[in-house]
Every structure is written in structure tokens, then in C-alpha cells.
Coordinates of C-alpha atoms in Angstrom, one line a residue:
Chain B
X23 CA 45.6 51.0 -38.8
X24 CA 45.1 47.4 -37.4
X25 CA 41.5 45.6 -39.1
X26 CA 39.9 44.8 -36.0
X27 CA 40.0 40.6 -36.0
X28 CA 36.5 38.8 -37.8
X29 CA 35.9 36.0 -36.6
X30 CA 33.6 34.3 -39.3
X31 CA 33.2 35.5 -43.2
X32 CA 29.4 34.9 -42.4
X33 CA 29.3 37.0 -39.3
X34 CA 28.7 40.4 -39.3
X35 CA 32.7 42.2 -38.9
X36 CA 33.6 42.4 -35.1
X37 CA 34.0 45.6 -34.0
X38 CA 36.2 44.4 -30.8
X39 CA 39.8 44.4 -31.4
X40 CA 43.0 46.3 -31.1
X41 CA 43.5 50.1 -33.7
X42 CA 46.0 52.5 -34.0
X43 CA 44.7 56.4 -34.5
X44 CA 47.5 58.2 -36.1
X45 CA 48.2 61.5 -34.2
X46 CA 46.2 64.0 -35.3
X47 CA 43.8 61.7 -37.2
X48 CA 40.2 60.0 -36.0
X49 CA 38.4 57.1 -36.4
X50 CA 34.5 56.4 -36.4
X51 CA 33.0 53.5 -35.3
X52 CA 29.0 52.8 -35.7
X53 CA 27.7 49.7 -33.0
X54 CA 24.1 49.7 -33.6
X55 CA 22.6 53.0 -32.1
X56 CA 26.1 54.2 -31.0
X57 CA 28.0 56.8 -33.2
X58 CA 31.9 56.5 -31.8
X59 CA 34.6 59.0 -32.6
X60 CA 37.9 58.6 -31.4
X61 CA 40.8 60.8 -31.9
X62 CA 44.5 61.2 -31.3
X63 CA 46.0 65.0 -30.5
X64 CA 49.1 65.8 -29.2
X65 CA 49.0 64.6 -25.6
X66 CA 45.4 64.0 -26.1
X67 CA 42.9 61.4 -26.7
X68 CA 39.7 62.5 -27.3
X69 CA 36.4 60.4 -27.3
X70 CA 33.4 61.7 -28.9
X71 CA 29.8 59.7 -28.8
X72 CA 25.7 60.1 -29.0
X73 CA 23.3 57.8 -29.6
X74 CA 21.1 60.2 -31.7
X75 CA 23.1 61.4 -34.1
X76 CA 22.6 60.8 -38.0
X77 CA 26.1 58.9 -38.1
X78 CA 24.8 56.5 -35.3
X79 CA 23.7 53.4 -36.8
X80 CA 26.2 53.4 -39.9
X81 CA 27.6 50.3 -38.9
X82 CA 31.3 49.8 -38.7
X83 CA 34.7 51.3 -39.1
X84 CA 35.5 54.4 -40.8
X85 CA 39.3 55.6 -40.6
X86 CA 40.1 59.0 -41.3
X87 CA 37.0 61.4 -40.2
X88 CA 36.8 64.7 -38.5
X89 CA 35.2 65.0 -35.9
X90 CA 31.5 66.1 -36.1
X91 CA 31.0 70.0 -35.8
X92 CA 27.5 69.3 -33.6
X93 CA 29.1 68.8 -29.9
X94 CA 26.3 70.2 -28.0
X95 CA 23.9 66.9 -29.2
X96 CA 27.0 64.5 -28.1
X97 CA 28.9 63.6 -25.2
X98 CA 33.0 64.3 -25.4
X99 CA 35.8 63.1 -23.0
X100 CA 39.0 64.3 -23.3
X101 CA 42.2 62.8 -21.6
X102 CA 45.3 64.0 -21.2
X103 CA 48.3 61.7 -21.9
X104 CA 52.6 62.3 -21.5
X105 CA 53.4 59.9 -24.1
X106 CA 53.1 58.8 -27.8
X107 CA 51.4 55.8 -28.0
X108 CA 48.9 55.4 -30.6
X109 CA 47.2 52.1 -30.0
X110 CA 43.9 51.1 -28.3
X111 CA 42.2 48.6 -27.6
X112 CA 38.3 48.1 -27.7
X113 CA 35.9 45.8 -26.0
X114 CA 32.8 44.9 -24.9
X115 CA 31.8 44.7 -21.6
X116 CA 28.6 43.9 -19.6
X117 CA 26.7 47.3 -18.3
X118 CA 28.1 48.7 -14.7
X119 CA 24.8 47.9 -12.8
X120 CA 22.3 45.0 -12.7
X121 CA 19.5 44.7 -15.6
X122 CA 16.4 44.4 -15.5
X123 CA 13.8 42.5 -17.5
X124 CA 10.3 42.6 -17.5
X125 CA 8.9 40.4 -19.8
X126 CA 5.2 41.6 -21.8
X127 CA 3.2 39.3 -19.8
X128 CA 4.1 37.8 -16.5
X129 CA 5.7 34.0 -17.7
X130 CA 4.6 31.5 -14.8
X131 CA 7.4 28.7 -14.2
X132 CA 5.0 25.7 -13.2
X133 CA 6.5 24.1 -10.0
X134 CA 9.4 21.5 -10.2
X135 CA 10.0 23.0 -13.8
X136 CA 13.2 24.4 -15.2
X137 CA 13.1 26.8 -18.5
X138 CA 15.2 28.6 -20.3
X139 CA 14.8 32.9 -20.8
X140 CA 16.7 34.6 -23.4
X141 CA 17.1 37.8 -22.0
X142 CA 19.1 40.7 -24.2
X143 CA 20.8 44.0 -22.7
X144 CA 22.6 46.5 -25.1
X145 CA 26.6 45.9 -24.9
X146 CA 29.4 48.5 -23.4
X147 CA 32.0 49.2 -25.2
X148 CA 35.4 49.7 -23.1
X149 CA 38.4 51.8 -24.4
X150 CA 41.7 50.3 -23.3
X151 CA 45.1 51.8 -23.4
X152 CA 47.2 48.8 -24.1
X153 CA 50.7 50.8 -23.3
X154 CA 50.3 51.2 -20.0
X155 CA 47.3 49.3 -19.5
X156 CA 44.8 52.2 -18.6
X157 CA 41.2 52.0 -18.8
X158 CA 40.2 55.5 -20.7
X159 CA 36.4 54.7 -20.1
X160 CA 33.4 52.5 -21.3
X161 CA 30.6 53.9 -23.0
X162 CA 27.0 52.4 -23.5
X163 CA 25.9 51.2 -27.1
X164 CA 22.6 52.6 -26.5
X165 CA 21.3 55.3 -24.1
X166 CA 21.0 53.5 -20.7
X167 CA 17.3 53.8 -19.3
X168 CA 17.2 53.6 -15.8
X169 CA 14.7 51.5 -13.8
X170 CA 14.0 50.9 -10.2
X171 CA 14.3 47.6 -8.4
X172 CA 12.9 47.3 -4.9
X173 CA 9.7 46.4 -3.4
X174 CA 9.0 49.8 -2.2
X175 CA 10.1 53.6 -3.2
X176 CA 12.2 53.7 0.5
X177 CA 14.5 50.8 -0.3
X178 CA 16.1 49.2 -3.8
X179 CA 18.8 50.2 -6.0
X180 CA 18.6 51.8 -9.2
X181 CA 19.4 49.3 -12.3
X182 CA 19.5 49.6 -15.9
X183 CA 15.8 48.7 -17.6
X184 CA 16.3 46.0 -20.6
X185 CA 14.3 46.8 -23.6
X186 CA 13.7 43.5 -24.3
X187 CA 11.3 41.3 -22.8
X188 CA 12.7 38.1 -22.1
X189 CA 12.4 35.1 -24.9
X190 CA 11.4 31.3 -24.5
X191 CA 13.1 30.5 -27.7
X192 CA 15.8 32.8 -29.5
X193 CA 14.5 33.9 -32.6
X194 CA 16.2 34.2 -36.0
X195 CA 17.0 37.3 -36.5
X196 CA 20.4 39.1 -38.0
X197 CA 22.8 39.0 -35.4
X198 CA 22.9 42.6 -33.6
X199 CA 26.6 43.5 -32.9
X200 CA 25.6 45.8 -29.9
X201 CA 23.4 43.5 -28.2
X202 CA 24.4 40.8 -25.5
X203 CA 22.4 37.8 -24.9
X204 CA 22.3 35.6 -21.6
X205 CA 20.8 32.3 -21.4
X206 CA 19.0 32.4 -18.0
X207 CA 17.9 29.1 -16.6
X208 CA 15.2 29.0 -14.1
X209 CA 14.6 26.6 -12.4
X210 CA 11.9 26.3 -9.9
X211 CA 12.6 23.6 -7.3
X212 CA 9.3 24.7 -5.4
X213 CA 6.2 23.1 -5.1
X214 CA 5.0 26.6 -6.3
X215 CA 4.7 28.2 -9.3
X216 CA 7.0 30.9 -9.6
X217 CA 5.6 34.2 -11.6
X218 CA 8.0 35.9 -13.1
X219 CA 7.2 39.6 -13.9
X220 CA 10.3 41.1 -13.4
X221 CA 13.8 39.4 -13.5
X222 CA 16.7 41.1 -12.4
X223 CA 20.0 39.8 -13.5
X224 CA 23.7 41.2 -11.8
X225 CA 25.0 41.5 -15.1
X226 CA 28.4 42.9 -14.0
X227 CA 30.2 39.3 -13.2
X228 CA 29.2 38.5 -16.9
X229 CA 32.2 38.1 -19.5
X230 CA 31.3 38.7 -23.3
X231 CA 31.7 35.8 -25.7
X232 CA 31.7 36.0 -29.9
X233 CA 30.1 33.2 -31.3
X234 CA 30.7 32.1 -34.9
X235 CA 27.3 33.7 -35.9
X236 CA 28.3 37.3 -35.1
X237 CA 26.2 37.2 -31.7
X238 CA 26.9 38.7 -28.5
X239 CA 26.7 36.2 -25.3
X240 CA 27.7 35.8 -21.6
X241 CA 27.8 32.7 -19.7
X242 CA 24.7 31.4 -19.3
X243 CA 23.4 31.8 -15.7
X244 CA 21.5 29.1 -13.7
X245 CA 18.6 30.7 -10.8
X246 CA 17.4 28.1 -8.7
X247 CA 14.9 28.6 -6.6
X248 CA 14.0 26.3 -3.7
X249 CA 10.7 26.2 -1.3
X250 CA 10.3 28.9 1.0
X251 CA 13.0 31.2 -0.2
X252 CA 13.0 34.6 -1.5
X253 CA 16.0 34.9 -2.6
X254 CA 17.1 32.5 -5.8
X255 CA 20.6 31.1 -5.6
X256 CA 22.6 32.4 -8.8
X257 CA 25.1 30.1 -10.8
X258 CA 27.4 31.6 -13.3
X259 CA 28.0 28.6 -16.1
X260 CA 31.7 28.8 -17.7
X261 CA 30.3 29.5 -20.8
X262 CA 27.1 30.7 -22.8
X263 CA 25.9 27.4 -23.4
X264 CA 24.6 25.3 -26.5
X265 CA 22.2 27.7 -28.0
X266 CA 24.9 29.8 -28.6
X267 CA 27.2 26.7 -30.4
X268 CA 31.1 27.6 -30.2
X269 CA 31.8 31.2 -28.9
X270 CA 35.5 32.7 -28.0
X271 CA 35.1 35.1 -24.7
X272 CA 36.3 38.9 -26.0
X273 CA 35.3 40.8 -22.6
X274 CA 36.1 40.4 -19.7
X275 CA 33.9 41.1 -16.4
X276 CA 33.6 43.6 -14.1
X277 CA 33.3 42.0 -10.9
X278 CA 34.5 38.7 -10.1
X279 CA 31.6 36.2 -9.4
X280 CA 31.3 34.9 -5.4
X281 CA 29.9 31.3 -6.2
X282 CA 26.7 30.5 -5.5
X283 CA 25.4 33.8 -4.6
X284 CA 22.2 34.3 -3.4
X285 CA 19.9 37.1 -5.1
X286 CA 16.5 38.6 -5.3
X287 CA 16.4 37.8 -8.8
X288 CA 12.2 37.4 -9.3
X289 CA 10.6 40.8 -8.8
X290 CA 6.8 41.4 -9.1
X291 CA 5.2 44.8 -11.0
X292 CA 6.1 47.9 -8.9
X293 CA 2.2 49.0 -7.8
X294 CA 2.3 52.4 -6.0
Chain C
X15 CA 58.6 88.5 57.0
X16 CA 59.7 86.0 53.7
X17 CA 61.2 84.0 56.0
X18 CA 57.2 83.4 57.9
X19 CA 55.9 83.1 54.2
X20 CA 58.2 80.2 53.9
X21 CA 57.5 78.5 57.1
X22 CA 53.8 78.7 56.4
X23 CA 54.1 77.4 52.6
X24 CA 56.7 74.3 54.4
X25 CA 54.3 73.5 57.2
X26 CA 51.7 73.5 54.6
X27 CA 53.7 71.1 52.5
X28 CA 53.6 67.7 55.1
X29 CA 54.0 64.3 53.8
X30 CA 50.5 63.7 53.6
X31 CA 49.8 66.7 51.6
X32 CA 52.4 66.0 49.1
X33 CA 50.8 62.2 48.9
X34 CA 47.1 63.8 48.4
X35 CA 48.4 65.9 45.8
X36 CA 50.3 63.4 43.9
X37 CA 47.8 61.5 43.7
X38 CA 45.1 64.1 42.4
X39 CA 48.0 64.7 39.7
X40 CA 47.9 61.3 38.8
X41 CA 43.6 60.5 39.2
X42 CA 44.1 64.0 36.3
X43 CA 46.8 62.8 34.1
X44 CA 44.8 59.3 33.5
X45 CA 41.8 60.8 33.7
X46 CA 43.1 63.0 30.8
X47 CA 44.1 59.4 29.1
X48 CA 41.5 57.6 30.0
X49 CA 38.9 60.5 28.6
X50 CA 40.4 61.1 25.4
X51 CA 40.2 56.9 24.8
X52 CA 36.9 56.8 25.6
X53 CA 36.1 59.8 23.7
X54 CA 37.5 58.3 20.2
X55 CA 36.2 54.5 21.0
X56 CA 33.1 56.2 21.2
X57 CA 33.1 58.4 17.9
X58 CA 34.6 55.4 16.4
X59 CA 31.9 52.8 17.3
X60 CA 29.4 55.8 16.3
X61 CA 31.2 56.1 12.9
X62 CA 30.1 52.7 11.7
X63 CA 26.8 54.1 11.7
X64 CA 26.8 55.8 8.5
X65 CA 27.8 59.1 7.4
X66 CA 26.3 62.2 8.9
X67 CA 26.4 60.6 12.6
X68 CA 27.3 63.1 15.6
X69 CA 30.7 62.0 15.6
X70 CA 32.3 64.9 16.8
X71 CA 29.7 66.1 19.5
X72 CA 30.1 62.2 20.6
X73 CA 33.9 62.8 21.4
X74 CA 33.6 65.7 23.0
X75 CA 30.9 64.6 24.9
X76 CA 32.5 61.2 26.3
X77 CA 35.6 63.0 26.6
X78 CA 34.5 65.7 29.1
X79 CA 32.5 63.6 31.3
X80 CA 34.8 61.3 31.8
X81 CA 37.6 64.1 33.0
X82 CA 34.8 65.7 34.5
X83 CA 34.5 62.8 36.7
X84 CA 38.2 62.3 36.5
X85 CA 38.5 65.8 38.1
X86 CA 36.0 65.5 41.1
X87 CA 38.0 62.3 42.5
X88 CA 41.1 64.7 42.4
X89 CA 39.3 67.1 44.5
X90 CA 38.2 64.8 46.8
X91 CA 41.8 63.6 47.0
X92 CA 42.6 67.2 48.0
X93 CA 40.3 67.1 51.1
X94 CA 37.5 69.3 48.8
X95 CA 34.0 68.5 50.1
X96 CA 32.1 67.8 47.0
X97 CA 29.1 67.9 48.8
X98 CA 29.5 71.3 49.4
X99 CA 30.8 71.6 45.1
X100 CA 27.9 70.1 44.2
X101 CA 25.5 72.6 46.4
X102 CA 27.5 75.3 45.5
X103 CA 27.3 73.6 41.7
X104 CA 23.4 73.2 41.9
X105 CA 22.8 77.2 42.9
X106 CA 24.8 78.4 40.3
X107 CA 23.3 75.8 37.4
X108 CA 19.5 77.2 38.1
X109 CA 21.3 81.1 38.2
X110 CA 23.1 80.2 34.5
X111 CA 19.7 78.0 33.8
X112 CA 17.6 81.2 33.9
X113 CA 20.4 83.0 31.8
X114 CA 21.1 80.5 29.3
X115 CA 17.4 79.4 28.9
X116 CA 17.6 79.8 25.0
X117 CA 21.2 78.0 24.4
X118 CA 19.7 75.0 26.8
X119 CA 17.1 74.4 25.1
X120 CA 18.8 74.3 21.9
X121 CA 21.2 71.8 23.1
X122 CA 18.4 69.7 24.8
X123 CA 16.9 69.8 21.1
X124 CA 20.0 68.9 19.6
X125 CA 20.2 65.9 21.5
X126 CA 16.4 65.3 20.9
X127 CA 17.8 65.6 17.0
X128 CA 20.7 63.3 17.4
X129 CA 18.5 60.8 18.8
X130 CA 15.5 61.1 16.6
X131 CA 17.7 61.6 13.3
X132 CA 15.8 63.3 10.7
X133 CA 18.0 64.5 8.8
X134 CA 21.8 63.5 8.0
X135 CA 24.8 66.1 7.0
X136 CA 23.9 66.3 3.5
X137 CA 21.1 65.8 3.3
X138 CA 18.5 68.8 1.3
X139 CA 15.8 70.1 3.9
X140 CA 13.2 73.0 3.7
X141 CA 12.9 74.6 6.9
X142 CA 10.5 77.5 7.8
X143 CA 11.4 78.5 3.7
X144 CA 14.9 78.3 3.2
X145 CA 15.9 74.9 1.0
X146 CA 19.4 73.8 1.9
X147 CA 21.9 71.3 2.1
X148 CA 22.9 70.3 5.3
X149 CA 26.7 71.7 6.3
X150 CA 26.5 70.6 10.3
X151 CA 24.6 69.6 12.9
X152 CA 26.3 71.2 16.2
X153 CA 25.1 71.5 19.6
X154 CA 23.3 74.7 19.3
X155 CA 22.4 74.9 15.5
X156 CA 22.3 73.2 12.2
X157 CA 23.9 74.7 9.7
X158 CA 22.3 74.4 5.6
X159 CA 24.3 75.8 2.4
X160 CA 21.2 77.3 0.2
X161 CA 21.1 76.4 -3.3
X162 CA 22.4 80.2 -4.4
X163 CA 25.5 79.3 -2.1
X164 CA 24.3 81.4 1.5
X165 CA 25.1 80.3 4.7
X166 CA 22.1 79.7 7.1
X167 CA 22.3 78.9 10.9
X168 CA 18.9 77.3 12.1
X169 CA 18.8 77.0 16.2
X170 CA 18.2 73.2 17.2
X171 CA 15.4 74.9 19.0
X172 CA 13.7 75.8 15.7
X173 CA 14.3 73.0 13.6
X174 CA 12.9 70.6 16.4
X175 CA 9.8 72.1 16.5
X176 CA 9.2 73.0 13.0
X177 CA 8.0 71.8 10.2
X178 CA 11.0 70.0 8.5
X179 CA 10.4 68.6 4.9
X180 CA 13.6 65.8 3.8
X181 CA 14.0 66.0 0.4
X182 CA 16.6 63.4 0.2
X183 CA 16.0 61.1 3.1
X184 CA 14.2 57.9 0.3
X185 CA 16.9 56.7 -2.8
X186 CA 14.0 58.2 -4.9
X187 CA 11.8 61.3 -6.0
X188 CA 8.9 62.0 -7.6
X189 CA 8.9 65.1 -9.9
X190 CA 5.3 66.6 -10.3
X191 CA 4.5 68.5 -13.7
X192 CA 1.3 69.8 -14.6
X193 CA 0.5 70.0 -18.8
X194 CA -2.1 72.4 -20.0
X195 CA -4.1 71.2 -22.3
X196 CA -6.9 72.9 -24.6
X197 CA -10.6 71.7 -24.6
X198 CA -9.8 70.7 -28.3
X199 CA -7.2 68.1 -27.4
X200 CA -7.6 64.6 -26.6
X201 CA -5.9 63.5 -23.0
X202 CA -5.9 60.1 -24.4
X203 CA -4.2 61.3 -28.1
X204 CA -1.8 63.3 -25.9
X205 CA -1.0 60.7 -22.8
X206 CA 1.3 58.1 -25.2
X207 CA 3.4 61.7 -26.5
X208 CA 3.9 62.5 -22.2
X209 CA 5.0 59.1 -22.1
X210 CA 7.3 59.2 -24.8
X211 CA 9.0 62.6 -23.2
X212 CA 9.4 60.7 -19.9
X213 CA 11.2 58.0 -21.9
X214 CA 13.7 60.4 -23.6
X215 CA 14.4 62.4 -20.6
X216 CA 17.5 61.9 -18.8
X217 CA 17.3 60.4 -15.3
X218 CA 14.2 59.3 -15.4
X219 CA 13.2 56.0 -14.1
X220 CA 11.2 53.5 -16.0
X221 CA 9.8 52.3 -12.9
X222 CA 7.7 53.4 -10.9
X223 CA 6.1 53.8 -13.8
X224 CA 5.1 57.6 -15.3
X225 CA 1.7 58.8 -14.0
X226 CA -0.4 60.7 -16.2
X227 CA -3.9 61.6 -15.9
X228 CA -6.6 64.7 -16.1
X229 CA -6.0 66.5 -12.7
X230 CA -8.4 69.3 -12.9
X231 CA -10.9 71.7 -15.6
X232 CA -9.4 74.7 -15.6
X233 CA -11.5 77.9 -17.5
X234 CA -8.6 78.1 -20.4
X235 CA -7.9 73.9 -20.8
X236 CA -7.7 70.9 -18.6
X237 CA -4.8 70.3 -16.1
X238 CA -2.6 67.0 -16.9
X239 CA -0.6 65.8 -14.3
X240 CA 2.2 64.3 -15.4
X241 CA 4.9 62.7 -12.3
X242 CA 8.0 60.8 -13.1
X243 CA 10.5 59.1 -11.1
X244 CA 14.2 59.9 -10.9
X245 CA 17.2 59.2 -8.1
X246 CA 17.4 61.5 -5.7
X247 CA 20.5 62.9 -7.4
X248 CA 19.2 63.5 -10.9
X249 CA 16.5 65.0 -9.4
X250 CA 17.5 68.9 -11.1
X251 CA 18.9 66.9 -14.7
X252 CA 15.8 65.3 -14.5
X253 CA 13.7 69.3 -13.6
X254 CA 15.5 70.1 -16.8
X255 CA 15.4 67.8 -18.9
X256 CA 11.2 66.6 -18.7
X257 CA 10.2 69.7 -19.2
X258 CA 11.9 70.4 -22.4
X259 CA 11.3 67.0 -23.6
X260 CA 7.5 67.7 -23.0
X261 CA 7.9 70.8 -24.9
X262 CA 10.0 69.0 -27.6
X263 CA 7.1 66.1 -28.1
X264 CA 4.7 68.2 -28.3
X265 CA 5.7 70.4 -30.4
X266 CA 6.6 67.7 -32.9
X267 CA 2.9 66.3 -33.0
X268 CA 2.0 70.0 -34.0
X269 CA 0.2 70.4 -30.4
X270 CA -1.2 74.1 -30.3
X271 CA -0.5 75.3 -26.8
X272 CA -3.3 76.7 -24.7
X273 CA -3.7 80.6 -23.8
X274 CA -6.3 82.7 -21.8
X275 CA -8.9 82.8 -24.5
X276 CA -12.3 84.5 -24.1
X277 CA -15.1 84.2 -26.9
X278 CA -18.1 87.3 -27.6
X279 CA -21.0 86.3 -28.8
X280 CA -22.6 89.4 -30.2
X281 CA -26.3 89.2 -29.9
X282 CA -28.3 91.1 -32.5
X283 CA -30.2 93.6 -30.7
X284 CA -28.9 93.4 -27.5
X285 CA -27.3 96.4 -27.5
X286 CA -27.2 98.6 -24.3

């Protein structure tokens, strides 16, 4: 089996990467909350996964595991292949619907100011055939909580709630390999203050960068908004920015970005 | 004797007959043409409505007006007094009026229906009991598939005038759960453990936030209501899953669960 590729002795080992899964063998990977096991049968692959099981949160590789005996806690996919091949590929990619932040206390944006949010979502992680080139499917790092976005219970779409709350200043702490941060500037070309209680980013034209620290990114994003609009125009940057010094992208989006897209990105409290 | 048939049917036969009929055959054939175009613009143009639009009853409609139409010029071609058709047309419509009373006033609800659109093929309705999922919506009934898989025709008649709850028609539900609770028990040591279940259960929505509070006193314990949001198509992973989760929290904070409990006070003396 192929070591997935590290991309600093510092950094925490990157979990992204090409493997080969002998046939009949397995392999367990632990992404923060996520316990991953993926094995080869004849004409099989089979993918195995739970976010509450004792495994989850051993962090890493393992090759060479059964799979555990407890299915009814965990999730399993099963797909049926003609051929051989014993390669994957695995990679991180951006959740399949927008995210939503809602910071502890509503952060006012004082007008003709510009600030920047450091606003975290938990990672995808994307199995790839590599011969043919077949997506087999993408499964979240941490159990998706779904949250509403609209002004009203009659229209909106559902999105996935963030369990962070949006940061001013990114804090110290160990690298999380199953977290993805976005650098969100705001910048408020009003003569308004803007209040922002809830902030609602379309995380699915996102690409995933490494940087040198272990940390997850995506380009940073730019939200202007202007006088007298309620909708903030969106700008996708080419790359996460400085706070995240040198990164290499490892994931690619799932949408393509339309530029300058407008989008109701600032969202007050939902009051029924 | 065939020989006078003959002569009758040639004389018949002039020029100018054969010119009036030709052209009746010709007002009918592009009638025919012209109908069935009309008929499919129509549907077509209706179509980009949405799902669940009349289509069908559209075509057929627009279709047999226009031959309808189509036809009368042809008679008129052939020397027909429509006048007379129509007189002839008007009698017989109040005769089959009185017979068909019941099917005409479905159809006139069904168009009342069509117009007013409360409900969409698919959509999950409770009418006068019976909870279904829309199948059809025809000229003279609306057709539901019940939950246990039975088929149920509804006149148009009925479901105009009745009470109709939509279960479906908003992207989002609220699920309604009362908790009994003993007199023992704190609601405010109990509401962050409700919370907590609405957080693990599957489907449900972060926001609009959970809604917990005392709903009534009850003789054996006091009534918690406890609502959560879900998308209308979690809605029964969601019936299963709070619940259990309710039962699972509780039970893990050692909660005793109330029970029709009576207390006798034995006074000394008072014996009968």
C-alpha cells in the first residue's frame, strides 16, 4: 500500500492521497470524528463509516483491519465493480450544500469597514476510483446537522449548520485534519452597519488547499456589500489567502464558481 | 329499381355538393391538425409551470374545442343550420344536465381545483380521514395512494368543499411531541437533555430552533411540549428518530418515567 503523501514533518500526516486495498483486505482511516473502513472483495468495494463509534477519532491509517462486527450503529455502501483494480484515491471536498454560520453574538461590521471572519465547516472526504475515473461517493467527517436558511418557514433551502461560530482572529490551536477553514472578507461599502447574525456561505465552488501547518483551507472569499442591497456580491479569491501562508490545493470543487455572484449571504436570527 | 337508387345518389352528387363536401373534409383534416397543435403548445407552455400541473386535462381540453369548432364550420359547409344544432344542442344539454348533475359538478370543481391549486400530484393530503399521497388529479376525481398502499378515489366535488389539510405544500414541518414529566422533576434540569435529543436526531433542523416548554398540569406529571423542525421529506426519519433519542437522553440522566400514581392517606380513626 501507497503512504498517503505528508506534506510537512511538523504537520499532522495528510490523510489525502492515493492507497491500494489488496483484494480481500481493508483499511481504516480515523479523520477526526469519522471512523472509515474500506475494503476490497471480489467485484466489490465496500465502504463502511460512523461518526460514533469507539474507532472514530483514532486518528490515521491503519492497513489491514476487519471490518467491525457492529453494522447496525454505522452506515455501509457497497459497489459492485467488473474489474481488478485495486487503487483509490481520497480527497477532501467541500460539503454538497451551503453552510451556515451563526456566530455567539451578532458581530456588527461598522459602515465603510471591511473585516475578516474565520469561519470553519467539517471537511468531506471523496472516494475516487482512479482506473476508470469513477466517483464511488463522499462521506462527511462529522455527522451533518441540518439548518434552515430563509426568512420565513414557506420559502429557503435547507443547508448544513456550522458548529463553529465565526472567528475575528484564528486561534492557535493544533491543526484539525477534518476541518476546513475559509477566510471570509466582509466588507461593508454601506453607510450602514451591517449586523451579522447569521452568514451563509455557498461552500460548494470551494476547492480544498493543505497548507504547510497541517490545516485545512479554501480560497478565501470576498462579500461586498453596497448601499441599498440585499443581496452581497460574492468573490471567490484564487487562493486561501495570507493567514493561511503557502498551501498546495488537494480538492477540487463541486461546482464551478459564476464570477461575481450575487448572494443573500447576511441572514438575521430565525424568530417564529 | 338499383338503377333509380343510382340516379337519386348521382343527382345528389352535383358539382356543388362535391365542392361543399371537399371542403368540410378539408375544414376536418386541419382542424384535426390544427387541434392537436394547439392542444400540445398548450400542455407545453402549462408544463413550465412546475410539476403536478393539469397537463393532460389541458391537451385534451384545447384539443377538443378547437375540433369542436373545427367540426361546426364543416357542417355549416354542408348546408347544416347550426342554429337549429345549437337549439337542438341546448334541449338536450339541460335533459343530460339534470342526469349528469353529480359528474358536472365534479368537473366544475375540478376546474375550480385546477385554478385554485391546492394541492400538486404528490403532494400528502388528509381528506375527510384518509392521509394520502396524491396519484392524479382528473376531471372527476383525485386520486391519493394511502400510506398502507390502498387506492382512494375522492370526487372533485368532495375535495372542493372539504376540509383539505397539505401536509407537504411549505419545504418545512414541524413535528409536535409531548414529554411527561413527574411533579418531582425539574422542566428546566430536563429542557437542555430535550435539547440535546433534538441535536442527535436525524433530520432535524437546527433552525427554527427546538421549542420546549411546560404545556399543561396534568393529574400524573406536567405536559412538555417539545416541536422540532425537519424537511418535509425527513419528516417520518425524523417521527422515528426524536422519539427514541428522547427516550435515549433520558434514560441516560437516570430520568424516572412518570405512571398513574395514586397516594392513601390512612387517617386514624376514620374508619367507616
Amino acid at each position: 500500500m501507497e503512504e498517503p503523501a505528508t506534506d510537512s514533518a511538523a504537520a499532522p500526516a495528510a490523510w489525502w492521497g492515493s492507497l491500494d486495498v489488496a483484494q480481500g483486505k481493508a483499511v481504516h482511516y480515523g479523520i477526526g470524528p469519522l471512523a472509515l473502513w474500506i475494503a476490497r472483495r471480489p467485484n466489490e468495494w465496500r465502504v463502511v463509516y460512523g461518526h460514533e463509534h469507539p474507532l472514530a477519532g483514532s486518528p490515521g491509517l491503519t492497513a489491514n483491519v476487519e471490518l467491525p462486527q457492529d453494522f447496525e450503529k454505522l452506515r455501509a455502501a457497497r459497489f459492485g465493480v467488473g474489474h481488478a483494480h485495486t487503487a483509490l484515491q481520497i480527497s477532501p471536498v467541500m460539503p454538497d450544500k451551503p453552510v451556515i454560520t451563526r456566530p455567539r453574538s451578532a458581530i456588527t461590521i461598522p459602515a465603510v469597514e471591511s473585516v475578516t471572519l474565520f469561519v470553519g465547516c467539517p471537511v468531506w472526504v471523496r472516494l475516487v476510483e482512479p482506473e476508470p475515473g469513477r466517483l464511488l461517493m463522499d462521506v462527511p467527517s462529522s455527522r451533518p446537522v441540518l439548518t434552515w436558511w430563509g426568512e420565513n418557514t414557506l420559502d429557503g433551502e435547507a443547508c448544513y449548520a456550522s458548529r463553529t461560530f465565526g472567528k475575528l482572529r484564528l486561534d492557535k490551536s493544533e491543526p484539525d485534519p477534518h476541518r476546513v477553514i475559509t477566510a471570509v472578507q466582509v466588507d461593508n461599502q454601506s453607510d450602514a452597519p451591517l449586523v451579522i447574525e447569521r452568514l451563509h456561505l455557498p461552500v460548494r465552488s470551494l476547492s480544498v488547499f493543505a497548507a504547510a501547518d497541517g490545516r485545512l483551507w479554501t480560497e478565501a472569499v470576498r462579500l461586498i456589500r453596497k448601499e441599498g442591497q440585499a443581496f452581497a456580491e460574492l468573490r471567490v479569491e484564487s487562493d486561501p489567502g495570507t493567514a493561511a501562508g503557502k498551501a498546495k490545493r488537494v480538492g477540487e470543487p463541486r461546482h464551478t464558481h459564476h464570477a461575481n455572484e450575487l448572494v443573500r449571504a447576511f441572514g438575521k436570527l430565525f424568530r417564529m | 329499381m338499383l338503377a333509380d337508387a343510382l340516379g337519386i345518389v348521382t343527382a345528389w352528387f352535383t358539382a356543388e355538393r362535391i365542392a361543399d363536401l371537399s371542403r368540410a373534409l378539408v375544414i376536418l383534416v386541419l382542424g384535426y391538425g390544427i387541434a392537436r397543435l394547439a392542444g400540445r403548445g398548450l400542455a407545453r407552455f402549462v408544463q413550465r409551470g412546475g410539476e403536478g400541473r393539469p397537463v393532460q386535462l389541458v391537451q385534451r381540453l384545447t384539443t377538443g374545442i378547437v375540433f369542436g369548432l373545427a367540426a361546426a364550420w364543416a357542417l355549416a359547409e354542408l348546408g347544416f343550420q347550426l342554429g337549429v344544432l345549437l337549439g337542438a344542442a341546448g334541449v338536450m344539454s339541460v335533459a343530460i344536465g339534470f342526469a349528469a348533475q353529480s359528474s358536472l359538478s365534479n368537473l366544475i370543481s375540478g376546474f375550480f381545483l385546477f385554478g385554485e391549486q391546492p394541492f400538486r400530484v404528490g403532494d400528502v393530503l388528509e381528506v375527510e380521514g384518509v392521509v394520502g399521497e396524491v396519484l392524479a388529479i382528473d376531471l372527476f376525481s383525485t386520486k391519493l395512494r394511502t400510506f398502507t398502499n390502498h387506492y382512494v378515489r375522492i370526487p372533485n366535488e368532495s375535495m372542493f368543499k372539504t376540509k383539505l389539510v397539505n401536509y407537504t405544500r411549505f419545504p418545512i414541518r414541524r413535528l409536535d411531541l409531548s414529554v411527561l414529566l413527574t411533579y418531582e422533576e425539574s422542566f428546566e434540569r430536563v429542557r437542555p437533555w430535550l435539547l440535546t435529543a433534538a441535536d442527535r436526531a436525524e433530520g432535524c433542523l437546527m433552525e427554527p430552533e427546538p421549542l420546549c416548554f411546560v404545556k399543561s398540569f396534568e393529574p400524573h406529571g406536567l405536559v412538555i411540549q417539545f416541536s422540532v423542525w425537519c424537511r418535509k421529506e425527513d419528516w417520518l426519519t425524523l417521527s422515528a428518530s426524536v422519539p427514541r433519542e428522547v427516550q435515549r437522553v433520558l434514560e441516560e440522566h437516570g430520568l424516572k418515567r412518570p405512571y398513574p400514581h395514586y397516594y392513601l392517606h390512612m387517617e386514624p380513626g376514620a374508619a367507616a
